Structures are given as structure tokens and as C-alpha cells.
Short mmCIF file of C-alpha atoms and ligand atoms in Angstrom, two decimals:
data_model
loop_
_atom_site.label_atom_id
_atom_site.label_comp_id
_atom_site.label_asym_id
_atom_site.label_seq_id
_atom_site.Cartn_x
_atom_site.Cartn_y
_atom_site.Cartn_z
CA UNK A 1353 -4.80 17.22 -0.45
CA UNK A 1354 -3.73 13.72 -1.71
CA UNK A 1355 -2.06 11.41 0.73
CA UNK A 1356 1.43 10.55 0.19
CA UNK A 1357 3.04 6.76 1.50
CA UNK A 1358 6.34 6.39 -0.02
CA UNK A 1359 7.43 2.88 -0.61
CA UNK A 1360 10.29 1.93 1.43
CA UNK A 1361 11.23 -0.70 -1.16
CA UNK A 1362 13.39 1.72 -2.99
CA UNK A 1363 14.61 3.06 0.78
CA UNK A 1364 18.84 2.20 1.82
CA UNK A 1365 17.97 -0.23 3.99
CA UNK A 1366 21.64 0.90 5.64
CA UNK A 1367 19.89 4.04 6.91
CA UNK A 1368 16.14 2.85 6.90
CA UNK A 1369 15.01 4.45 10.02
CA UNK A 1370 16.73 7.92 8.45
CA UNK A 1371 15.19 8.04 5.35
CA UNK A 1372 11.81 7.37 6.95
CA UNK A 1373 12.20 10.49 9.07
CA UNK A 1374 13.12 12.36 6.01
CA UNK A 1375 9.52 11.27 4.04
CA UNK A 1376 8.03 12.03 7.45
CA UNK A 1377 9.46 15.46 7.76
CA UNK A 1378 8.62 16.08 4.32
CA UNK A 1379 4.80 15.56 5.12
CA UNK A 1380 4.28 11.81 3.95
CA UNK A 1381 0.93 10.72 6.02
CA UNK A 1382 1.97 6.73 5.94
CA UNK A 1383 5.07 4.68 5.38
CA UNK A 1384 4.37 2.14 2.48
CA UNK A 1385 5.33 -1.18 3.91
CA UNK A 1386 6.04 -4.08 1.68
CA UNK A 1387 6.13 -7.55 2.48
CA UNK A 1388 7.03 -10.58 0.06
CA UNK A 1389 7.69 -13.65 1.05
CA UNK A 1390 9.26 -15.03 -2.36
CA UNK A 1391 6.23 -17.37 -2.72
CA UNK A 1392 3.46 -15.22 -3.72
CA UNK A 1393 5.66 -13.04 -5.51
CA UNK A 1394 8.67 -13.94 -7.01
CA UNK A 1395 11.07 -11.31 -4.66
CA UNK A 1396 11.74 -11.75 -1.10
CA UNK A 1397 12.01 -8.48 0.99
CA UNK A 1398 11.82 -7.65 4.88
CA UNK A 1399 9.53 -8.79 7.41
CA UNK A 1400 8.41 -8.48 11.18
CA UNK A 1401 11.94 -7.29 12.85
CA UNK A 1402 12.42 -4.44 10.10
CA UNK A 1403 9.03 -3.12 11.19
CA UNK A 1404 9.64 -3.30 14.56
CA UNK A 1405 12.61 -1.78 14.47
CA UNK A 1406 11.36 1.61 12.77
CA UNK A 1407 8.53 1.71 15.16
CA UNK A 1408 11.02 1.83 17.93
CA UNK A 1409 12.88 4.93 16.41
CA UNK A 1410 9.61 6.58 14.68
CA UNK A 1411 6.04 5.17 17.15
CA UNK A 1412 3.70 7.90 16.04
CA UNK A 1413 4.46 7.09 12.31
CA UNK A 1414 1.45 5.60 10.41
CA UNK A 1415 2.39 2.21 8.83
CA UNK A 1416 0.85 1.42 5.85
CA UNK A 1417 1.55 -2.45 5.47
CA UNK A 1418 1.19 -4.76 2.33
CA UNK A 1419 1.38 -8.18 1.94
CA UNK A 1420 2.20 -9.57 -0.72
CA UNK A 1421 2.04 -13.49 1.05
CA UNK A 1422 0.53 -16.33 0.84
CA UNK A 1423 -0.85 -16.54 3.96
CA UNK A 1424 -1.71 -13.47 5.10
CA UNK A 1425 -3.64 -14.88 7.47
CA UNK A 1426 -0.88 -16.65 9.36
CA UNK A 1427 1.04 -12.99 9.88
CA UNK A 1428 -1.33 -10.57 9.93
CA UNK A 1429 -1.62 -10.56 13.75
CA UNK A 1430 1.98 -10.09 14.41
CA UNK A 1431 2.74 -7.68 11.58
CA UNK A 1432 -0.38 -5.67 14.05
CA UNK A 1433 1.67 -6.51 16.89
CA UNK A 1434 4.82 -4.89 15.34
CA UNK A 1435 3.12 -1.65 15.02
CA UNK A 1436 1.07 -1.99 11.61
CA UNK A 1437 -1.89 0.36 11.50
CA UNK A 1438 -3.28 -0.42 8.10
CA UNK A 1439 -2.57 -3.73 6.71
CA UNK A 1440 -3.55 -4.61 3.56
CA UNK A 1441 -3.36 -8.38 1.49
CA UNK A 1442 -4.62 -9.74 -1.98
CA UNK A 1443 -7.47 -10.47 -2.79
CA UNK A 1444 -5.75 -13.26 -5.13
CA UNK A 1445 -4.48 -15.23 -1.91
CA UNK A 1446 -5.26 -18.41 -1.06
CA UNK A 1447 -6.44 -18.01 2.46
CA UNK A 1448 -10.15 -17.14 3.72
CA UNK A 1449 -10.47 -13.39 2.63
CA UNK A 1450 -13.45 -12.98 5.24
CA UNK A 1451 -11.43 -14.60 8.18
CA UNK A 1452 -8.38 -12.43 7.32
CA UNK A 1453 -10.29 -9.43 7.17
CA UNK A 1454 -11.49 -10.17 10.61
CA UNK A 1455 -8.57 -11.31 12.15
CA UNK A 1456 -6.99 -7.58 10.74
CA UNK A 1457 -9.81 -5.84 11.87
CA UNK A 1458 -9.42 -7.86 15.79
CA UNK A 1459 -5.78 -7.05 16.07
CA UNK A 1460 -6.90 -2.97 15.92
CA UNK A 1461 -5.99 -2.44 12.38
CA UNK A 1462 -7.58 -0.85 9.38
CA UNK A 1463 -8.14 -3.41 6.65
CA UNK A 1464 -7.33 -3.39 3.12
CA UNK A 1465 -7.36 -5.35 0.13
CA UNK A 1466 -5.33 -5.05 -3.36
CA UNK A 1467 -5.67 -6.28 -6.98
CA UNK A 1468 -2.79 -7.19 -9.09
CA UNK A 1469 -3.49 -5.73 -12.82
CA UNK A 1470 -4.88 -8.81 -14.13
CA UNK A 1471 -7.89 -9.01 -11.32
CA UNK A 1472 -10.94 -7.33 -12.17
CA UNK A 1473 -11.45 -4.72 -9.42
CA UNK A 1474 -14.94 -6.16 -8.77
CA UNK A 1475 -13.56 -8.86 -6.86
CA UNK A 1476 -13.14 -6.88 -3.70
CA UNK A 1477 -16.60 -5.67 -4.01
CA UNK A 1478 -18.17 -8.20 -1.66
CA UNK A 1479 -16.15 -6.83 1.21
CA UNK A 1480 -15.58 -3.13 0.45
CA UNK A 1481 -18.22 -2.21 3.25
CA UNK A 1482 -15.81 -3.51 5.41
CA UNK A 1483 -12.10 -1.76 4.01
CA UNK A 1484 -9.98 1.02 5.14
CA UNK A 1485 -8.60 0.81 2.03
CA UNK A 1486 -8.71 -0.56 -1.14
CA UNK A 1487 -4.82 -0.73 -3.39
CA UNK A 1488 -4.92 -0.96 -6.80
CA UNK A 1489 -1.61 -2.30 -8.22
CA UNK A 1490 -0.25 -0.11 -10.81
CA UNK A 1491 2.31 -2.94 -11.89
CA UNK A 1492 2.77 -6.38 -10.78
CA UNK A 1493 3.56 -6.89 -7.47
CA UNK A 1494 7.14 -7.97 -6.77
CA UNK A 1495 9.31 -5.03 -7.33
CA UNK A 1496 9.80 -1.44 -7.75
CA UNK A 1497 10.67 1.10 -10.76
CA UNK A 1498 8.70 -0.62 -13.08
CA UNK A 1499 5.95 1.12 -15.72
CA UNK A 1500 2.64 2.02 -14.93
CA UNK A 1501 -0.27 -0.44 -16.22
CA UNK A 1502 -2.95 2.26 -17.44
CA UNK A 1503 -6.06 -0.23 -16.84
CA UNK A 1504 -5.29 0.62 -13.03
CA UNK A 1505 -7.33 3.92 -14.05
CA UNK A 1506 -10.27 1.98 -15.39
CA UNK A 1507 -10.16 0.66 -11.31
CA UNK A 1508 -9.51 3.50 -9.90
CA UNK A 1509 -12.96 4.97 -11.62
CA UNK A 1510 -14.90 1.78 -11.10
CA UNK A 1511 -13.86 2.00 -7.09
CA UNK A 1512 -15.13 5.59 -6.97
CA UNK A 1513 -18.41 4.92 -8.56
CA UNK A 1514 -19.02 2.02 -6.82
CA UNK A 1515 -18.28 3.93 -3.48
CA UNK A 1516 -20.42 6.69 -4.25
CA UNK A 1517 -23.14 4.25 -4.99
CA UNK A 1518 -22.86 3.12 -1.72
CA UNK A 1519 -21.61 5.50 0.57
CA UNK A 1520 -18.47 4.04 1.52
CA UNK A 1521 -14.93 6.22 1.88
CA UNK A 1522 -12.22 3.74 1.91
CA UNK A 1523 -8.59 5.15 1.17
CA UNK A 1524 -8.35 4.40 -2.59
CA UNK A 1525 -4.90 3.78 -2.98
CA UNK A 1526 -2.66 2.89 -6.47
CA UNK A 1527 0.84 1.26 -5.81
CA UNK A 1528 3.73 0.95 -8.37
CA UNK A 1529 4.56 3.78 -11.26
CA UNK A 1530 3.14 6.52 -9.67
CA UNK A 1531 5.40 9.40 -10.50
CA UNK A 1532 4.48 13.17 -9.76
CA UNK A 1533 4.85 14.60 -13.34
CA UNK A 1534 2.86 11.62 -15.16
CA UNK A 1535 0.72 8.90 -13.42
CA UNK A 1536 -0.17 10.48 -10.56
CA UNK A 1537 -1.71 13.15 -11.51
CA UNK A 1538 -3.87 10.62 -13.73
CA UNK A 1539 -4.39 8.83 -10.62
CA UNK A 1540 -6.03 11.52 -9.20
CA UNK A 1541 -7.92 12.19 -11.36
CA UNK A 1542 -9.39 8.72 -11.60
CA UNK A 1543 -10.44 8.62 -8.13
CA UNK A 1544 -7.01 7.76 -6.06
CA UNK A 1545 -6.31 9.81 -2.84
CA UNK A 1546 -3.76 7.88 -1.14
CA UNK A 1547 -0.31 7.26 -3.87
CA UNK A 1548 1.92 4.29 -2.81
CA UNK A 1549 5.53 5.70 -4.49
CA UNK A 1550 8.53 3.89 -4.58
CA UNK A 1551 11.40 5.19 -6.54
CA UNK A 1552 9.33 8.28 -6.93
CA UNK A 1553 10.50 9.23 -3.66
CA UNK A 1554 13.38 7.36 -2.39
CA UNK A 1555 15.48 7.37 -5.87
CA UNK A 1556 15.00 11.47 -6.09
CA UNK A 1557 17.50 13.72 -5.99
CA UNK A 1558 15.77 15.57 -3.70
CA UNK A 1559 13.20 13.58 -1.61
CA UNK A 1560 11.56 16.39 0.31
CA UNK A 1561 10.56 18.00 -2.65
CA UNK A 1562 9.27 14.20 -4.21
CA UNK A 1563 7.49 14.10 -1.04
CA UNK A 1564 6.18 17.59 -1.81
CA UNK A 1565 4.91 17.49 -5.46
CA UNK A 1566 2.78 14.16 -4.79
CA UNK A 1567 0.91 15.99 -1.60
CA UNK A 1568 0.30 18.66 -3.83
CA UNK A 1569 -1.65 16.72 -6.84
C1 DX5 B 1040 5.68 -3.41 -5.75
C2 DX5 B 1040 5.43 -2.74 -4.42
C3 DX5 B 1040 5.46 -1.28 -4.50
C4 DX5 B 1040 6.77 -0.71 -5.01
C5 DX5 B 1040 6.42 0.45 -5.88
O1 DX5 B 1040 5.39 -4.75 -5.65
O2 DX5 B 1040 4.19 -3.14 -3.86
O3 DX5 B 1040 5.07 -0.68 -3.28
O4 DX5 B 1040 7.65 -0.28 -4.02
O5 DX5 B 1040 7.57 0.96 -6.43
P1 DX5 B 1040 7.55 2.09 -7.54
O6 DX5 B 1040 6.85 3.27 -6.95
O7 DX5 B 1040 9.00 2.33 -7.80
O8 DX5 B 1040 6.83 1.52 -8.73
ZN1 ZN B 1041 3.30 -2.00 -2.15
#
């Protein structure tokens, strides 16, 4: 079964810890976690409290984190601190990728690294022996609802091969414009088992059943 982490960029922030039980309940494995800091991207979002706060109210949930920073090095300890269990940056940041791997990988989290849709998916090659996870941006970072980019498939298929080739089972994970009825099941198909979804999820009428339908792709 595909793995489910719904966005909670699209979440009311009013009832945050609410609607996260709800995706939970529903059967969602992670909660999508993202961070912008308005420099890196051009959006600013939630940080360090947010996330500790839902770990208070929800500890055994599995927090998918993304980082869409500058320095991802600078945070990536505390966002671990504040209960992240994957945490995953860009491969397009300006810090040392290796030392911010490590430093991930030290604080007890799983690792990840993402491409925006302009960065050939090659470029996280070099390190995928040492990823939990590997998130291919479906749009560019920075906010939610918008279209699908369909060259995210062509890295989606590249990432499986190239895992095959060597063994490796990161989570291969696509973020922004996955949708049940259309991309995701293309996602799939190219090699994705773990779909970040934003509005997806928190903008449907019924957000059990969202939950529901991208499990079952
Ligand atoms: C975009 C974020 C996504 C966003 C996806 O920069 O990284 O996680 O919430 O939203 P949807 O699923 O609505 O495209
Ligand atoms: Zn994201």
C-alpha cells in the first residue's frame, strides 16, 4: 500500500492539532511538515513551536519534516529536538549537504533530500546510499494547490532505476499536485510510494475518505 503524509500547509492552523488527528485516524503514516523561512522560498510558514506543540497533543505521530531553508544546517538539530523523525532539505541549499546529512542522521533522524523541478534528480545521487528518503517536488516549493510539473515522473523513474541498480530502498516521495484521481496514481506508477498531499487532503470535503483513496493507489 502507498504511504500517505498529508501536507499540513493547507491544514486550519485554528484547529491544527484536530485536523492532524483526523489524517491520523484516517490511516495517514506521516504528517507532511513544511518549513519556509521566506528566504529560500518566497512564503514564510511555521516553525519549531508549531511542531512542538502537535507533538505534545499527538507523540506517537510520525513527522515527516521539510525544509525549505537556507540553512538547514543551522535548524536541523532542533527541528529533531521538537519531535521530527524524518527531516528532509534541498539539495539546492547553500550549506554543506554532507555535514547536514550527518548532523540529521546524529540527532536520531531519518535523512532526506528534495529537488525542486528545475534540478536534475541526479544531483542527490552522490548521497542516496545514505537517505531515508528522497522528495521529488511536483511544483515549486513555496506554496500549495498549485499544478503538477509532469517531468517529476521522469524522476520518479530515474530514482527507481537507480535504486534498483544499487540496492537501496529509500522512501521515494513526490510533494505538490498530487491528487488521488490524476497525479497520483501516475506517481505510482513511476516509482513513488510515499505522496506528500496538500489540498488533496485538507481542502476535501471529506478528508477521511482523501486520506483513504491515496492509501489505496
Ligand atoms: C509546497 C509544499 C507542499 C505543499 C503541497 O512547497 O512543500 O508540501 O503543501 O501542497 P499541494 O498538495 O496542495 O500541492
Ligand atoms: Zn512539502
Amino acid at each position: 500500500m502507498t504511504k500517505v503524509s498529508p501536507s499540513v500547509l493547507s491544514a486550519d492552523f485554528a484547529c491544527l492539532g484536530e485536523s492532524c488527528r483526523r489524517v491520523l485516524d484516517a490511516g495517514a503514516d506521516m504528517i507532511h511538515f513544511d518549513v519556509m523561512d521566506g528566504h529560500f522560498v518566497d512564503n514564510i510558514s511555521f516553525g519549531l513551536p508549531v511542531l512542538e506543540s502537535l507533538k505534545r497533543v499527538l507523540p506517537d505521530a510520525v513527522y515527516d519534516v521539510h525544509l525549505m531553508i537556507t540553512h538547514p544546517l543551522a535548524y536541523c538539530r532542533q527541528f529533531a529536538a521538537a519531535g521530527a523523525d524524518y527531516i528532509t532539505f534541498h539539495v539546492e541549499t547553500v550549506d554543506d549537504i554532507q555535514a547536514t546529512i550527518d548532523a540529521i542522521r546524529a540527532a536520531g533522524c531519518g535523512a532526506g533530500l528534495c529537488v525542486k523541478p528545475g534540478t536534475p534528480v541526479e544531483t542527490v545521487f552522490p548521497w542516496l546510499d545514505q537517505l531515508a528518503l528522497v522528495l521529488v517536488m511536483g511544483v515549486e516549493p513555496g506554496h500549495g494547490g498549485q499544478a503538477f510539473q509532469e517531468n517529476a515522473l521522469d524522476k520518479l523513474r530515474a530514482l527507481r532505476a537507480e535504486c534498483a541498480r544499487r540496492g537501496l530502498s529509500p522512501y521515494l516521495s513526490v510533494d505538490g499536485g498530487v491528487k488521488a484521481a490524476t497525479t497520483g496514481p501516475q506517481c505510482v506508477a513511476a516509482g513513488a510510494n510515499l505522496l506528500v498531499a496538500g489540498s488533496a487532503v485538507f481542502c476535501a470535503d471529506d478528508v477521511s475518505r482523501a486520506v483513504r483513496e491515496l492509501r489505496e493507489l
